[in-house]
PDB file of C-alpha atoms and ligand atoms in Angstrom:
ATOM      1  CA  MET A 121       5.669 254.438 145.204  1.00 94.00           C
ATOM      2  CA  THR A 122       7.526 251.448 143.627  1.00 97.00           C
ATOM      3  CA  VAL A 123      10.406 250.061 145.599  1.00 97.00           C
ATOM      4  CA  ALA A 124      13.263 249.751 143.054  1.00 96.00           C
ATOM      5  CA  LEU A 125      14.835 246.375 144.066  1.00 97.00           C
ATOM      6  CA  PHE A 126      17.372 246.529 141.112  1.00 96.00           C
ATOM      7  CA  PHE A 127      19.296 249.040 143.057  1.00 94.00           C
ATOM      8  CA  HIS A 128      20.261 246.374 145.471  1.00 92.00           C
ATOM      9  CA  THR A 129      20.182 243.057 143.627  1.00 96.00           C
ATOM     10  CA  ASP A 130      21.070 241.430 140.185  1.00 97.00           C
ATOM     11  CA  SER A 131      18.344 239.042 140.781  1.00 98.00           C
ATOM     12  CA  LEU A 132      15.847 238.852 137.694  1.00 98.00           C
ATOM     13  CA  CYS A 133      12.795 237.117 139.188  1.00 98.00           C
ATOM     14  CA  THR A 134      10.838 237.513 142.265  1.00 98.00           C
ATOM     15  CA  ASP A 135       7.225 238.099 143.590  1.00 98.00           C
ATOM     16  CA  ALA A 136       5.433 241.412 143.731  1.00 98.00           C
ATOM     17  CA  GLN A 137       1.993 242.847 144.390  1.00 98.00           C
ATOM     18  CA  VAL A 138       0.147 244.470 141.406  1.00 98.00           C
ATOM     19  CA  VAL A 139      -1.011 247.824 142.773  1.00 97.00           C
ATOM     20  CA  SER A 140      -2.865 248.908 139.683  1.00 98.00           C
ATOM     21  CA  CYS A 141      -3.294 247.950 135.999  1.00 98.00           C
ATOM     22  CA  GLU A 142      -4.858 250.517 133.568  1.00 98.00           C
ATOM     23  CA  SER A 143      -5.467 250.462 129.853  1.00 97.00           C
ATOM     24  CA  SER A 144      -3.413 253.129 128.090  1.00 96.00           C
ATOM     25  CA  ALA A 145      -2.213 254.081 124.496  1.00 94.00           C
ATOM     26  CA  ASP A 146       1.070 252.102 125.054  1.00 93.00           C
ATOM     27  CA  GLY A 147      -0.636 248.966 126.507  1.00 96.00           C
ATOM     28  CA  PHE A 148      -1.615 248.150 130.071  1.00 98.00           C
ATOM     29  CA  ALA A 149       0.234 250.263 132.467  1.00 98.00           C
ATOM     30  CA  VAL A 150       0.994 248.189 135.522  1.00 98.00           C
ATOM     31  CA  ILE A 151       2.348 249.504 138.764  1.00 98.00           C
ATOM     32  CA  LEU A 152       3.892 247.010 141.304  1.00 98.00           C
ATOM     33  CA  ASN A 153       4.648 247.544 144.979  1.00 98.00           C
ATOM     34  CA  GLN A 154       8.242 246.661 144.082  1.00 98.00           C
ATOM     35  CA  THR A 155      10.120 245.758 140.920  1.00 98.00           C
ATOM     36  CA  LEU A 156      13.294 244.361 139.409  1.00 98.00           C
ATOM     37  CA  PHE A 157      12.562 246.143 136.049  1.00 98.00           C
ATOM     38  CA  HIS A 158      15.000 248.962 135.441  1.00 98.00           C
ATOM     39  CA  PRO A 159      13.000 251.811 133.750  1.00 98.00           C
ATOM     40  CA  GLN A 160      14.366 253.613 130.754  1.00 97.00           C
ATOM     41  CA  GLY A 161      16.384 256.689 131.789  1.00 93.00           C
ATOM     42  CA  GLY A 162      19.900 257.748 132.693  1.00 89.00           C
ATOM     43  CA  GLY A 163      20.967 257.051 129.105  1.00 93.00           C
ATOM     44  CA  GLN A 164      20.006 253.349 129.451  1.00 95.00           C
ATOM     45  CA  LEU A 165      17.215 251.526 127.755  1.00 96.00           C
ATOM     46  CA  GLY A 166      14.565 249.997 130.128  1.00 97.00           C
ATOM     47  CA  ASP A 167      14.192 246.237 130.814  1.00 98.00           C
ATOM     48  CA  THR A 168      11.648 244.008 129.197  1.00 98.00           C
ATOM     49  CA  GLY A 169      10.323 240.698 130.418  1.00 98.00           C
ATOM     50  CA  HIS A 170       7.082 239.314 131.882  1.00 98.00           C
ATOM     51  CA  ILE A 171       4.682 240.071 134.772  1.00 98.00           C
ATOM     52  CA  GLY A 172       2.631 236.944 135.627  1.00 97.00           C
ATOM     53  CA  GLY A 173       3.297 235.596 132.170  1.00 96.00           C
ATOM     54  CA  ASN A 174       2.252 238.813 130.482  1.00 98.00           C
ATOM     55  CA  LYS A 175       4.820 240.330 128.197  1.00 98.00           C
ATOM     56  CA  VAL A 176       6.275 243.716 129.214  1.00 98.00           C
ATOM     57  CA  THR A 177       7.535 245.805 126.342  1.00 97.00           C
ATOM     58  CA  LYS A 178       8.484 249.104 128.057  1.00 97.00           C
ATOM     59  CA  VAL A 179       9.218 250.369 131.468  1.00 98.00           C
ATOM     60  CA  VAL A 180       9.405 254.112 132.385  1.00 97.00           C
ATOM     61  CA  LYS A 181       9.585 256.021 135.621  1.00 97.00           C
ATOM     62  CA  ASN A 182       6.842 258.431 136.482  1.00 96.00           C
ATOM     63  CA  GLY A 183       7.521 260.333 139.571  1.00 95.00           C
ATOM     64  CA  GLU A 184       7.800 257.931 142.424  1.00 95.00           C
ATOM     65  CA  ASP A 185       6.270 254.992 140.373  1.00 97.00           C
ATOM     66  CA  ILE A 186       7.822 252.728 137.825  1.00 98.00           C
ATOM     67  CA  ILE A 187       5.266 251.958 135.102  1.00 98.00           C
ATOM     68  CA  HIS A 188       5.485 248.612 133.270  1.00 98.00           C
ATOM     69  CA  TYR A 189       3.647 248.449 129.879  1.00 98.00           C
ATOM     70  CA  SER A 190       2.258 245.054 129.446  1.00 98.00           C
ATOM     71  CA  GLU A 191       0.688 243.739 126.137  1.00 98.00           C
ATOM     72  CA  SER A 192      -2.232 242.181 128.298  1.00 97.00           C
ATOM     73  CA  ALA A 193      -4.201 242.968 131.299  1.00 98.00           C
ATOM     74  CA  VAL A 194      -2.594 241.877 134.679  1.00 97.00           C
ATOM     75  CA  ALA A 195      -4.858 240.808 137.715  1.00 96.00           C
ATOM     76  CA  LEU A 196      -4.283 242.675 140.918  1.00 97.00           C
ATOM     77  CA  GLY A 197      -2.622 240.885 143.817  1.00 97.00           C
ATOM     78  CA  GLN A 198       0.424 238.702 144.008  1.00 98.00           C
ATOM     79  CA  VAL A 199       2.283 237.975 140.782  1.00 98.00           C
ATOM     80  CA  ASP A 200       5.694 236.662 139.696  1.00 98.00           C
ATOM     81  CA  ILE A 201       7.995 239.002 137.715  1.00 98.00           C
ATOM     82  CA  GLN A 202      10.689 237.913 135.360  1.00 98.00           C
ATOM     83  CA  VAL A 203      13.208 240.361 133.658  1.00 98.00           C
ATOM     84  CA  ASP A 204      14.601 239.426 130.275  1.00 98.00           C
ATOM     85  CA  ALA A 205      18.223 238.306 131.063  1.00 98.00           C
ATOM     86  CA  GLU A 206      19.783 238.729 127.639  1.00 98.00           C
ATOM     87  CA  ARG A 207      18.516 242.469 127.266  1.00 98.00           C
ATOM     88  CA  ARG A 208      19.526 243.241 130.829  1.00 98.00           C
ATOM     89  CA  LEU A 209      23.080 241.820 130.268  1.00 98.00           C
ATOM     90  CA  LEU A 210      23.537 243.848 127.133  1.00 98.00           C
ATOM     91  CA  ASN A 211      22.196 247.149 128.741  1.00 98.00           C
ATOM     92  CA  SER A 212      24.536 246.419 131.723  1.00 98.00           C
ATOM     93  CA  ARG A 213      27.581 245.750 129.532  1.00 98.00           C
ATOM     94  CA  LEU A 214      26.906 248.963 127.572  1.00 98.00           C
ATOM     95  CA  HIS A 215      26.317 251.038 130.557  1.00 98.00           C
ATOM     96  CA  SER A 216      29.361 249.641 132.541  1.00 98.00           C
ATOM     97  CA  ALA A 217      31.575 250.229 129.409  1.00 98.00           C
ATOM     98  CA  GLY A 218      30.274 253.976 129.542  1.00 98.00           C
ATOM     99  CA  HIS A 219      31.594 254.247 133.090  1.00 97.00           C
ATOM    100  CA  LEU A 220      35.063 253.030 131.987  1.00 98.00           C
ATOM    101  CA  ILE A 221      35.086 255.507 128.994  1.00 98.00           C
ATOM    102  CA  GLY A 222      34.117 258.218 131.499  1.00 97.00           C
ATOM    103  CA  HIS A 223      37.034 257.325 133.743  1.00 97.00           C
ATOM    104  CA  ILE A 224      39.425 257.273 130.832  1.00 97.00           C
ATOM    105  CA  GLY A 225      38.312 260.576 129.475  1.00 97.00           C
ATOM    106  CA  GLU A 226      38.679 262.203 132.979  1.00 96.00           C
ATOM    107  CA  ALA A 227      42.279 261.075 133.163  1.00 96.00           C
ATOM    108  CA  TYR A 228      42.771 263.152 129.976  1.00 96.00           C
ATOM    109  CA  GLY A 229      41.241 266.228 131.649  1.00 96.00           C
ATOM    110  CA  LEU A 230      37.834 265.861 130.086  1.00 97.00           C
ATOM    111  CA  GLN A 231      34.574 266.131 132.004  1.00 96.00           C
ATOM    112  CA  ALA A 232      32.020 263.552 131.253  1.00 96.00           C
ATOM    113  CA  ILE A 233      28.759 265.273 130.686  1.00 96.00           C
ATOM    114  CA  LYS A 234      26.476 262.730 129.159  1.00 96.00           C
ATOM    115  CA  GLY A 235      26.219 258.929 128.597  1.00 96.00           C
ATOM    116  CA  HIS A 236      24.045 257.359 125.973  1.00 97.00           C
ATOM    117  CA  HIS A 237      24.132 253.566 126.303  1.00 97.00           C
ATOM    118  CA  TRP A 238      21.643 252.398 123.836  1.00 96.00           C
ATOM    119  CA  PRO A 239      22.691 249.403 121.502  1.00 96.00           C
ATOM    120  CA  GLY A 240      24.039 250.619 118.152  1.00 96.00           C
ATOM    121  CA  GLU A 241      24.299 254.260 119.206  1.00 97.00           C
ATOM    122  CA  ALA A 242      26.324 254.217 122.520  1.00 98.00           C
ATOM    123  CA  LYS A 243      28.407 257.199 123.192  1.00 98.00           C
ATOM    124  CA  VAL A 244      29.881 259.299 126.065  1.00 98.00           C
ATOM    125  CA  SER A 245      30.161 262.985 125.626  1.00 98.00           C
ATOM    126  CA  PHE A 246      32.860 265.238 127.259  1.00 98.00           C
ATOM    127  CA  LYS A 247      33.651 268.740 127.775  1.00 97.00           C
ATOM    128  CA  PRO A 248      37.428 269.591 127.731  1.00 95.00           C
ATOM    129  CA  LEU A 249      38.681 271.295 130.914  1.00 95.00           C
ATOM    130  CA  SER A 250      41.621 273.623 130.738  1.00 92.00           C
ATOM    131  CA  GLY A 251      44.764 271.735 130.306  1.00 92.00           C
ATOM    132  CA  SER A 252      43.090 268.699 128.831  1.00 92.00           C
ATOM    133  CA  LYS A 253      45.127 266.433 126.692  1.00 93.00           C
ATOM    134  CA  VAL A 254      44.335 265.147 123.136  1.00 91.00           C
ATOM    135  CA  ILE A 255      42.410 261.918 123.241  1.00 93.00           C
ATOM    136  CA  ASN A 256      41.946 259.479 120.354  1.00 96.00           C
ATOM    137  CA  ALA A 257      40.234 256.209 119.826  1.00 97.00           C
ATOM    138  CA  GLU A 258      43.352 254.097 119.954  1.00 97.00           C
ATOM    139  CA  SER A 259      44.408 255.274 123.309  1.00 97.00           C
ATOM    140  CA  ILE A 260      40.834 254.860 124.648  1.00 98.00           C
ATOM    141  CA  GLN A 261      40.864 251.300 123.198  1.00 98.00           C
ATOM    142  CA  GLN A 262      44.101 250.355 124.820  1.00 98.00           C
ATOM    143  CA  GLU A 263      42.858 251.726 128.266  1.00 97.00           C
ATOM    144  CA  ILE A 264      39.515 250.128 128.138  1.00 98.00           C
ATOM    145  CA  ASP A 265      41.008 246.783 127.202  1.00 98.00           C
ATOM    146  CA  LYS A 266      43.428 246.993 130.125  1.00 97.00           C
ATOM    147  CA  LEU A 267      40.632 247.729 132.573  1.00 97.00           C
ATOM    148  CA  ILE A 268      38.390 244.989 131.291  1.00 98.00           C
ATOM    149  CA  SER A 269      41.086 242.393 131.425  1.00 98.00           C
ATOM    150  CA  ALA A 270      41.882 243.489 135.042  1.00 97.00           C
ATOM    151  CA  ASP A 271      38.290 242.191 135.726  1.00 98.00           C
ATOM    152  CA  LEU A 272      37.690 244.697 138.555  1.00 97.00           C
ATOM    153  CA  PRO A 273      34.664 243.831 140.767  1.00 98.00           C
ATOM    154  CA  ARG A 274      31.748 246.206 141.088  1.00 98.00           C
ATOM    155  CA  TYR A 275      31.002 247.934 144.395  1.00 97.00           C
ATOM    156  CA  THR A 276      28.002 249.866 145.491  1.00 95.00           C
ATOM    157  CA  ARG A 277      27.629 252.318 148.370  1.00 93.00           C
ATOM    158  CA  THR A 278      25.519 255.214 149.396  1.00 92.00           C
ATOM    159  CA  ASN A 279      26.989 258.639 149.931  1.00 91.00           C
ATOM    160  CA  GLU A 280      26.281 261.194 152.557  1.00 90.00           C
ATOM    161  CA  ASP A 281      23.392 262.575 150.352  1.00 89.00           C
ATOM    162  CA  SER A 282      21.826 259.120 150.182  1.00 87.00           C
ATOM    163  CA  MET A 283      22.951 258.877 146.468  1.00 92.00           C
ATOM    164  CA  ARG A 284      23.687 255.435 145.213  1.00 93.00           C
ATOM    165  CA  MET A 285      27.461 255.349 144.203  1.00 96.00           C
ATOM    166  CA  VAL A 286      28.576 252.588 141.821  1.00 97.00           C
ATOM    167  CA  GLY A 287      32.313 251.959 140.933  1.00 97.00           C
ATOM    168  CA  PHE A 288      34.695 249.272 139.988  1.00 98.00           C
ATOM    169  CA  GLY A 289      37.797 248.204 141.921  1.00 97.00           C
ATOM    170  CA  THR A 290      39.876 251.113 142.791  1.00 94.00           C
ATOM    171  CA  LEU A 291      38.126 253.522 140.290  1.00 96.00           C
ATOM    172  CA  GLU A 292      36.191 256.367 141.847  1.00 94.00           C
ATOM    173  CA  PRO A 293      32.425 255.616 141.939  1.00 95.00           C
ATOM    174  CA  TYR A 294      29.811 257.552 139.972  1.00 94.00           C
ATOM    175  CA  ALA A 295      26.387 258.569 141.331  1.00 94.00           C
ATOM    176  CA  CYS A 296      24.386 256.235 139.345  1.00 94.00           C
ATOM    177  CA  GLY A 297      20.963 254.537 139.077  1.00 93.00           C
ATOM    178  CA  GLY A 298      21.685 252.181 136.161  1.00 95.00           C
ATOM    179  CA  THR A 299      22.445 248.476 136.023  1.00 97.00           C
ATOM    180  CA  HIS A 300      25.998 247.240 135.855  1.00 98.00           C
ATOM    181  CA  VAL A 301      27.890 244.092 135.412  1.00 98.00           C
ATOM    182  CA  ALA A 302      29.329 242.495 138.619  1.00 98.00           C
ATOM    183  CA  HIS A 303      32.830 242.489 137.378  1.00 98.00           C
ATOM    184  CA  LEU A 304      34.465 244.121 134.364  1.00 98.00           C
ATOM    185  CA  GLY A 305      35.259 240.854 132.482  1.00 98.00           C
ATOM    186  CA  MET A 306      31.478 240.458 131.978  1.00 98.00           C
ATOM    187  CA  ILE A 307      31.534 243.401 129.612  1.00 98.00           C
ATOM    188  CA  GLY A 308      33.389 241.250 127.036  1.00 97.00           C
ATOM    189  CA  SER A 309      34.919 243.325 124.215  1.00 97.00           C
ATOM    190  CA  VAL A 310      34.327 246.938 123.732  1.00 98.00           C
ATOM    191  CA  VAL A 311      35.166 248.598 120.304  1.00 98.00           C
ATOM    192  CA  ILE A 312      35.857 252.196 120.189  1.00 98.00           C
ATOM    193  CA  THR A 313      34.183 253.279 116.870  1.00 98.00           C
ATOM    194  CA  GLY A 314      34.902 256.879 116.789  1.00 97.00           C
ATOM    195  CA  VAL A 315      35.977 260.169 118.552  1.00 98.00           C
ATOM    196  CA  LYS A 316      34.411 263.352 117.283  1.00 97.00           C
ATOM    197  CA  GLU A 317      34.486 266.880 118.285  1.00 95.00           C
ATOM    198  CA  LYS A 318      31.655 269.345 117.592  1.00 96.00           C
ATOM    199  CA  LYS A 319      30.984 272.636 119.022  1.00 95.00           C
ATOM    200  CA  GLY A 320      33.612 271.942 121.692  1.00 94.00           C
ATOM    201  CA  ILE A 321      32.053 268.706 122.813  1.00 97.00           C
ATOM    202  CA  ILE A 322      34.074 265.486 122.382  1.00 97.00           C
ATOM    203  CA  SER A 323      31.917 262.341 121.746  1.00 98.00           C
ATOM    204  CA  VAL A 324      33.307 258.882 122.150  1.00 98.00           C
ATOM    205  CA  SER A 325      31.271 256.163 120.274  1.00 98.00           C
ATOM    206  CA  TYR A 326      31.458 252.477 121.140  1.00 98.00           C
ATOM    207  CA  GLN A 327      29.999 249.139 120.847  1.00 98.00           C
ATOM    208  CA  VAL A 328      30.059 245.887 122.914  1.00 98.00           C
ATOM    209  CA  ILE A 329      30.601 242.669 121.081  1.00 95.00           C
TER     210      ILE A 329
HETATM  211 ZN1  LIG B 563      26.270 253.401 136.170  1.00 57.84          ZN
END
């Protein structure tokens, strides 16, 4: 089992123990006792970085373990790990913007059903509930600009079911395993690039710039 340190810290470097390193089709599959690398999942791309100076190109979850794919073999024992800051920040900005779009849609009576926060193809999908109001790109843009300029701080708590809940300022938290900016101003600018409806599902596409 890998301890997921990224649930509790924004730190990008620490020491860890290499538990195993095995050759695989995707490179050397490295399992650590603890990690700062966020694996791909929950609509968010995984982190990249280095383990003991070895380049990590892909990180995935496999049951209780987090598997880091390294370009070269990593020796067992203590090692320093370093997450790529630029990619983490981009993923966190995209993912946090997805939270905000979720909140905005919900205020229009839409139920957020899926978030996909990959660069270049980010979108949040909604199912309209009865009595929902019409939503358009301009109104979402106005609302998200307002929230980001309010620069609300992130908070994290654990609910009664031991779920990690993440929210900003006075906004209700979402049960979430992703990475987030520490305060909304860090998102920078979000551009709502489209609102589409297909088979009753409304998709809001966006970019961070
Ligand atoms: Zn989240």
